[in-house]
Short mmCIF file of C-alpha atoms in Angstrom, two decimals:
data_model
loop_
_atom_site.label_atom_id
_atom_site.label_comp_id
_atom_site.label_asym_id
_atom_site.label_seq_id
_atom_site.Cartn_x
_atom_site.Cartn_y
_atom_site.Cartn_z
CA MET A 1 99.49 72.43 35.65
CA GLU A 2 99.39 75.11 38.31
CA HIS A 3 102.68 76.18 39.78
CA LYS A 4 103.14 75.00 43.20
CA THR A 5 106.91 74.44 44.11
CA LEU A 6 109.20 77.27 44.70
CA SER A 7 111.46 77.63 41.66
CA LEU A 8 113.95 80.11 40.18
CA GLU A 9 111.97 80.13 36.70
CA TYR A 10 108.79 81.42 38.32
CA ASP A 11 109.79 82.91 41.67
CA LYS A 12 113.05 84.77 40.96
CA ASN A 13 111.34 88.15 41.44
CA LEU A 14 109.76 86.87 44.83
CA ILE A 15 113.19 85.58 46.04
CA ASN A 16 114.79 88.78 45.25
CA LYS A 17 112.20 90.72 47.22
CA ILE A 18 112.64 88.46 50.30
CA LEU A 19 116.49 88.76 50.10
CA ASP A 20 116.29 92.54 49.68
CA ASP A 21 114.36 92.74 52.99
CA ILE A 22 117.05 93.06 55.64
CA GLU A 23 115.50 90.93 58.39
CA MET A 24 114.28 88.15 56.15
CA ARG A 25 117.57 88.16 54.34
CA TYR A 26 119.54 87.43 57.34
CA ILE A 27 117.33 84.62 58.59
CA VAL A 28 117.47 82.85 55.15
CA LEU A 29 121.13 83.33 54.71
CA PHE A 30 122.29 82.34 58.20
CA LEU A 31 120.19 79.24 57.95
CA TYR A 32 121.95 78.62 54.71
CA VAL A 33 125.44 79.10 56.08
CA VAL A 34 124.72 76.70 58.88
CA ARG A 35 123.52 74.09 56.61
CA ASN A 36 126.13 74.60 53.78
CA ASP A 37 129.28 75.95 55.27
CA LEU A 38 129.11 74.49 58.82
CA PHE A 39 127.54 71.02 58.18
CA LYS A 40 128.34 70.75 54.41
CA ASP A 41 124.67 69.93 53.66
CA LEU A 42 125.05 66.73 55.82
CA ASN A 43 127.24 65.22 53.18
CA ASP A 44 130.09 64.52 55.65
CA GLN A 45 129.17 61.99 58.21
CA GLU A 46 132.47 62.61 60.08
CA ILE A 47 131.47 66.22 60.73
CA ILE A 48 128.00 65.11 61.95
CA ASP A 49 129.45 62.49 64.32
CA SER A 50 132.03 64.77 65.79
CA TYR A 51 129.50 67.40 66.42
CA GLU A 52 127.10 64.92 68.11
CA ARG A 53 129.99 63.62 70.16
CA VAL A 54 130.49 66.94 71.83
CA LEU A 55 126.85 67.50 72.43
CA ILE A 56 126.45 64.45 74.74
CA LEU A 57 129.33 65.66 77.03
CA ASP A 58 128.20 67.08 80.40
CA ASP A 59 130.99 69.69 80.31
CA VAL A 60 132.57 70.79 77.09
CA PHE A 61 136.34 71.76 77.38
CA LYS A 62 138.34 73.48 74.86
CA GLY A 63 140.41 70.31 74.56
CA ASN A 64 137.33 68.29 73.53
CA LEU A 65 136.72 70.74 70.67
CA LEU A 66 140.36 70.53 69.58
CA THR A 67 139.96 66.71 69.71
CA PHE A 68 136.77 66.10 67.91
CA TRP A 69 136.19 69.12 65.56
CA LYS A 70 138.01 69.94 62.50
CA ARG A 71 139.68 73.46 62.51
CA SER A 72 137.42 74.67 59.62
CA PHE A 73 134.20 73.57 61.52
CA LEU A 74 135.55 75.19 64.76
CA GLU A 75 136.30 78.50 63.01
CA ILE A 76 132.78 78.79 61.52
CA ALA A 77 131.15 77.70 64.73
CA VAL A 78 133.04 80.62 66.60
CA ASP A 79 132.26 83.08 63.88
CA LEU A 80 128.46 82.21 64.14
CA GLY A 81 128.61 82.49 67.95
CA LEU A 82 127.80 78.83 68.72
CA LEU A 83 130.25 79.01 71.54
CA ARG A 84 128.44 81.34 73.90
CA ASN A 85 131.32 82.47 75.97
CA ILE A 86 133.87 82.71 73.22
CA ARG A 87 133.87 85.71 70.69
CA SER A 88 136.60 84.92 68.37
CA MET A 89 139.22 82.42 67.47
CA ARG A 90 142.00 84.65 69.09
CA GLU A 91 140.11 84.42 72.35
CA PHE A 92 139.48 80.63 71.94
CA GLU A 93 143.29 80.06 71.25
CA ALA A 94 144.22 82.03 74.38
CA LYS A 95 142.33 79.81 76.67
CA GLU A 96 143.67 76.72 78.41
CA ASP A 97 142.65 73.29 77.28
CA ASP A 98 140.53 72.72 80.44
CA PHE A 99 138.49 76.04 79.82
CA ILE A 100 134.82 75.08 79.92
CA VAL A 101 133.06 76.20 76.67
CA LYS A 102 129.31 76.99 76.82
CA LEU A 103 127.20 75.79 74.03
CA GLY A 104 124.01 77.12 75.56
CA ASP A 105 120.85 75.45 76.70
CA GLU A 106 119.51 75.17 73.15
CA THR A 107 121.90 74.51 70.21
CA ILE A 108 121.72 73.22 66.82
CA GLU A 109 120.37 69.61 66.40
CA ILE A 110 120.33 67.22 63.48
CA LYS A 111 117.15 65.08 63.31
CA GLN A 112 115.91 62.90 60.54
CA ASN A 113 118.51 64.37 58.04
CA THR A 114 117.31 67.89 58.90
CA ILE A 115 119.43 70.63 60.55
CA ILE A 116 117.41 72.36 63.16
CA VAL A 117 118.24 75.82 64.67
CA PRO A 118 116.60 77.07 67.79
CA GLU A 119 114.88 80.57 67.40
CA GLU A 120 116.79 82.25 70.11
CA LEU A 121 120.36 80.87 68.79
CA LEU A 122 119.34 82.04 65.28
CA PHE A 123 118.62 85.48 66.61
CA ALA A 124 121.85 85.62 68.66
CA MET A 125 123.85 84.49 65.55
CA ILE A 126 122.42 87.40 63.46
CA LYS A 127 122.54 89.99 66.25
CA LYS A 128 126.14 89.24 66.82
CA LYS A 129 126.96 90.48 63.26
CA PHE A 130 124.22 93.08 62.89
CA LYS A 131 123.50 94.90 66.07
CA PHE A 132 120.61 96.93 64.67
CA LEU A 133 118.35 93.85 64.32
CA THR A 134 115.51 93.94 66.82
CA LYS A 135 113.65 90.94 68.18
CA ARG A 136 110.44 92.35 67.02
CA ASN A 137 111.39 92.61 63.56
CA PHE A 138 113.13 89.20 63.67
CA ASN A 139 109.89 87.60 64.90
CA LEU A 140 107.84 89.35 62.19
CA ALA A 141 110.31 88.14 59.58
CA LEU A 142 110.05 84.67 60.85
CA THR A 143 106.29 84.73 60.53
CA ARG A 144 106.40 86.03 57.05
CA LEU A 145 108.96 83.41 55.82
CA LYS A 146 106.85 80.63 57.08
CA GLY A 147 104.30 81.35 54.31
CA VAL A 148 105.23 83.57 51.43
CA ARG A 149 102.47 84.11 48.87
CA CYS A 150 103.50 83.27 45.36
CA GLU A 151 103.18 86.23 42.91
CA ILE A 152 101.95 84.11 39.82
CA SER A 153 99.67 81.57 41.39
CA THR A 154 97.66 80.76 44.59
CA ALA A 155 100.39 78.72 46.14
CA ILE A 156 101.96 79.66 49.48
CA HIS A 157 105.71 79.13 49.50
CA PRO A 158 107.36 78.21 52.89
CA PHE A 159 110.80 79.65 52.83
CA ILE A 160 111.57 78.15 56.37
CA PHE A 161 109.76 75.46 58.27
CA GLU A 162 109.14 75.60 61.94
CA ILE A 163 109.95 72.14 63.47
CA GLY A 164 108.26 71.73 66.86
CA ALA A 165 108.27 74.71 69.07
CA ASN A 166 110.52 77.67 68.02
CA ASP A 167 113.07 75.48 66.03
CA TYR A 168 113.61 76.25 62.41
CA CYS A 169 115.12 74.93 59.13
CA LEU A 170 115.51 76.21 55.69
CA SER A 171 113.32 75.00 52.81
CA ASN A 172 115.08 72.61 50.52
CA ASP A 173 113.65 74.18 47.53
CA LEU A 174 115.15 77.68 48.61
CA TYR A 175 118.44 76.06 49.71
CA TYR A 176 119.19 74.74 46.26
CA ILE A 177 118.05 77.85 44.44
CA ILE A 178 120.22 80.19 46.39
CA ASP A 179 123.15 77.63 46.37
CA GLN A 180 123.42 78.36 42.51
CA PHE A 181 124.43 81.98 43.07
CA GLY A 182 127.81 81.58 44.53
CA ASN A 183 129.56 81.89 47.93
CA ILE A 184 126.87 83.03 50.30
CA TYR A 185 129.15 83.11 53.28
CA GLN A 186 131.55 85.34 51.52
CA ALA A 187 128.75 87.73 50.50
CA ILE A 188 127.57 87.94 54.17
CA LYS A 189 131.20 88.65 55.44
CA MET A 190 131.42 91.32 52.90
CA GLU A 191 128.26 92.95 54.12
CA ILE A 192 129.36 92.30 57.82
CA THR A 193 132.61 94.03 57.02
CA ILE A 194 130.73 97.15 55.54
CA GLU A 195 128.16 97.34 58.26
CA GLY A 196 130.73 97.02 60.97
CA PHE A 197 132.75 99.71 59.42
CA TYR A 198 129.79 101.88 59.28
CA GLU A 199 128.78 101.40 62.88
CA ARG A 200 132.17 102.29 64.06
CA PHE A 201 132.10 105.38 61.79
CA LYS A 202 128.72 106.39 63.55
CA GLU A 203 130.18 106.05 66.89
CA ILE A 204 133.02 108.53 66.05
CA LYS A 205 130.55 110.89 64.33
CA ASP A 206 128.19 110.83 67.20
CA GLU A 207 131.24 111.48 69.46
CA ILE A 208 132.13 114.60 67.41
CA GLU A 209 128.51 115.89 67.52
CA LYS A 210 128.30 115.38 71.33
CA PHE A 211 131.40 117.54 71.74
CA ILE A 212 130.01 120.17 69.48
CA LYS A 213 126.81 120.24 71.48
CA ILE A 214 128.79 121.20 74.58
CA PHE A 215 130.01 124.34 72.73
CA ASP A 216 126.43 125.12 71.79
CA PRO A 217 123.50 122.92 70.72
CA LEU A 218 122.50 125.29 67.95
CA LEU A 219 125.69 124.17 66.01
CA ASN A 220 124.08 120.74 65.54
CA THR A 221 120.87 121.90 64.02
CA LYS A 222 120.17 121.30 60.29
CA ASN A 223 120.28 124.95 59.32
CA PHE A 224 123.46 125.69 61.16
CA ILE A 225 125.15 122.50 59.71
CA LYS A 226 124.24 123.47 56.23
CA ILE A 227 125.75 127.01 56.53
CA ILE A 228 128.83 125.85 58.38
CA ASN A 229 129.50 123.18 55.79
CA LYS A 230 129.19 125.84 52.98
CA ALA A 231 131.59 128.08 54.80
CA ILE A 232 134.21 125.19 55.03
CA GLU A 233 133.71 124.39 51.40
CA GLU A 234 134.42 128.01 50.42
CA ASN A 235 137.29 128.19 52.81
CA LYS A 236 135.56 131.06 54.70
CA ASP A 237 135.77 131.95 58.52
CA ILE A 238 132.96 129.96 59.98
CA ILE A 239 131.77 132.49 62.68
CA ASN A 240 131.94 135.52 60.35
CA TYR A 241 130.24 133.58 57.70
CA LEU A 242 127.41 132.75 60.04
CA LYS A 243 127.15 136.49 60.85
CA ASP A 244 127.17 137.31 57.13
CA GLU A 245 124.12 134.95 56.69
CA ASN A 246 122.37 137.02 59.34
CA ILE A 247 122.41 133.92 61.72
CA LYS A 248 121.88 135.09 65.33
CA LEU A 249 124.66 133.70 67.56
CA PRO A 250 125.06 133.69 71.39
CA ASP A 251 127.32 136.52 72.75
CA LYS A 252 130.18 133.93 73.40
CA PHE A 253 130.59 133.75 69.40
CA ASP A 254 131.00 137.54 69.19
CA ILE A 255 134.78 137.16 68.65
CA ASP A 256 135.38 140.75 67.56
CA ASN A 257 134.28 142.01 71.09
CA ILE A 258 136.30 139.47 73.10
CA LYS A 259 140.00 139.54 73.82
CA ASN A 260 140.50 136.66 71.30
CA GLU A 261 144.31 136.76 71.72
CA ALA A 262 144.00 135.24 75.18
CA PRO A 263 145.14 131.71 75.38
CA ILE A 264 141.76 130.51 76.50
CA CYS A 265 140.15 132.16 73.55
CA LYS A 266 142.56 130.55 71.20
CA ASP A 267 142.11 127.11 72.71
CA TRP A 268 138.27 127.32 72.61
CA ASN A 269 138.16 128.57 69.11
CA SER A 270 140.80 125.94 67.93
CA LYS A 271 139.02 123.05 69.27
CA LEU A 272 135.63 124.33 68.12
CA MET A 273 136.95 124.82 64.56
CA GLN A 274 138.66 121.33 64.67
CA LEU A 275 135.36 119.67 65.59
CA LEU A 276 133.31 121.45 62.98
CA ASN A 277 135.76 120.54 60.26
CA PHE A 278 135.88 116.95 61.62
CA ARG A 279 132.08 116.71 61.21
CA TYR A 280 132.34 118.11 57.79
CA LYS A 281 134.87 115.42 56.78
CA MET A 282 132.74 112.73 58.50
CA GLU A 283 129.68 113.69 56.47
CA THR A 284 131.77 113.43 53.29
CA ILE A 285 132.92 109.98 54.44
CA ASN A 286 129.22 109.11 55.23
CA ASP A 287 128.32 110.00 51.52
CA LYS A 288 131.17 107.56 50.40
CA LEU A 289 129.92 104.85 52.83
CA ILE A 290 126.36 105.12 51.59
CA LYS A 291 127.71 104.71 47.98
CA ILE A 292 129.49 101.58 49.09
CA LYS A 293 126.38 100.25 50.78
CA SER A 294 124.42 100.95 47.65
CA TYR A 295 125.91 97.88 46.13
CA TYR A 296 123.25 95.87 47.95
CA SER A 297 120.94 98.24 49.83
CA GLY A 298 119.28 101.68 49.84
CA LYS A 299 117.08 103.58 47.49
CA ASN A 300 119.79 103.82 44.88
CA LYS A 301 121.13 100.16 45.16
CA LYS A 302 122.95 98.92 42.13
CA TYR A 303 122.13 95.24 42.55
CA ASN A 304 119.57 93.14 44.10
CA TYR A 305 121.01 90.87 46.71
CA MET A 306 121.14 87.74 44.51
CA ASN A 307 123.27 89.73 41.92
CA PHE A 308 125.41 91.07 44.88
CA ILE A 309 126.18 87.41 45.89
CA GLU A 310 127.15 86.55 42.34
CA ASN A 311 129.25 89.61 41.88
CA VAL A 312 131.10 89.14 45.37
CA SER A 313 131.56 85.55 44.78
CA PHE A 314 133.27 85.82 41.38
CA ASN A 315 134.59 89.47 41.96
CA GLU A 316 132.66 90.60 38.97
CA ASN A 317 133.75 94.10 37.72
CA ASN A 318 136.37 94.00 40.60
CA ILE A 319 133.63 94.69 43.05
CA VAL A 320 135.47 93.14 46.00
CA ASP A 321 138.70 94.88 45.29
CA GLU A 322 136.89 98.18 44.81
CA ILE A 323 134.99 97.90 48.11
CA GLN A 324 138.18 96.75 49.95
CA ASP A 325 140.19 99.72 48.47
CA ASP A 326 137.47 102.23 49.35
CA LEU A 327 137.31 101.07 52.87
CA ILE A 328 141.01 101.12 53.45
CA ALA A 329 141.05 104.68 52.13
CA LEU A 330 138.21 105.85 54.34
CA ARG A 331 139.72 104.00 57.28
CA ARG A 332 142.93 106.08 56.91
CA GLU A 333 140.74 109.28 57.01
CA ILE A 334 138.78 108.12 60.08
CA ILE A 335 141.97 107.00 61.91
CA GLU A 336 143.43 110.48 61.32
CA ILE A 337 140.36 112.14 62.67
CA ASN A 338 140.06 109.80 65.64
CA ASN A 339 143.73 110.22 66.60
CA THR A 340 142.98 113.67 67.43
CA LEU A 341 139.54 113.17 68.82
CA SER A 342 140.86 110.56 71.23
CA ASN A 343 142.59 113.26 73.11
CA PHE A 344 139.27 115.03 73.78
CA THR A 345 137.17 114.14 76.75
CA GLU A 346 133.65 115.20 77.72
CA LYS A 347 134.99 116.56 80.98
CA ASP A 348 137.80 118.55 79.28
CA MET A 349 135.31 120.01 76.80
CA LYS A 350 132.86 121.10 79.49
CA LEU A 351 135.67 122.58 81.56
CA LEU A 352 137.05 124.46 78.62
CA ASN A 353 133.63 126.00 77.92
CA LEU A 354 133.04 126.87 81.58
CA ASP A 355 136.45 128.66 81.61
CA TYR A 356 135.81 130.32 78.34
CA GLU A 357 132.46 131.68 79.44
CA ARG A 358 133.85 132.75 82.72
CA PHE A 359 136.72 134.69 80.98
CA ILE A 360 134.09 136.41 78.90
CA ILE A 361 132.18 137.50 81.93
CA THR A 362 135.24 138.72 83.94
CA SER A 363 136.73 140.38 80.89
CA GLY A 364 133.45 142.14 80.29
CA ASP A 365 133.63 143.69 83.78
CA GLU A 366 137.06 145.17 83.27
#
C-alpha cells in the first residue's frame, strides 16, 4: 500500500527539514502552542467556555479576564500577544480592573472542534518574538506548508490547513507527531531567549561601530578591523601597528607629529581606543553567541530542531544549564561594556572629533 498519511516512520527527515526552516518552523510551532498549551488540545471544556464567554463581550475589561480566565491561560495569552494593547503580565497587572483590553478585530476561534488562527494574528504572534521575520517570507512559508511533497511517495502532505479565507489550523497528523518530542513551548522560549539576547547584542555592537565611524569610516572596513584586532591580540599600540603594516592613515592619526599630551588629544585617543577594544570584545562575544545558536541553527548546528526540542525538554547533556550559564556570563561582559558606552552620545563624539581636528589645524599653524 502506498504511503499517504504523514508519519514519523516515513517522514521524519521531511519533518526535520521543515522544522529546520526558520519561517516554516515558527508557523508550525506557534500553531502547536496555541492548540496544546493555550487550549489544552480542546480537552478542557471549561477553558473553551471561559474563552468564548469573553469573545461575546462588546468591551473586554481587565476584570472580565480575571473573572473568566485561569491564570495559566491568561499568562500564555499575554505571552503570545493575543491582548493587542498589553505587552506583558507586569503591564497587565498594573492596569485597573476597568481597563479595556483589545483582542483585535480577528482572533482565535473554535469551530467544529478545530482551533482556527487568523493569518494576521499568527504573523503578529511570531513577529512579537522574532523581529526579523518578514511578511513576505511568512506568506511563502504558509504556501509551502499547505502542501509539502513527500520524499518517498507521490503523496502531498498538508502540514497546515487553510480554513475559509486566511485562517489556519495545524494538521492533526503533524500535531501528534511533534507532540512526542517533548515540551515545544519550552524549546521556543529557549530560542526566544537566545535570539532576544542576540538582538540586544547586535544593537550595542552597531552602536559601537556607529561611534567608531565618527572617528573615521576606514576603521570599520574589513581590512582595518582585521589588523586592529591582531594588534589588540598581540597587545600592541594600534596606531603604530597600522603604520607598521604600511596602512595609509589620515593625518589626524599621525600622533607623533601632534602635541599628544594636550588634554583634547588624550581624550580623543582614549575614547577611540576604548571603542576599538569594545568592538574586539563584542566580536569575541559574537563568536560565543554563534556557538550557542549552533545548538539549533547555522551551518555547524549540533542538532536538528526535533532533537533540540528533546534535549531542551529533558535537559539532555545539561544543555539548558549550559546555555543559561553561558548567557549569564556573556551578559556580564556586555553590561560592563554598555555601562561605559551609555556615557557616550553621538553628539559628544562628533564634537570631540571636531575639537580634535580643530586643535590639529591650529597647532599646525603655530
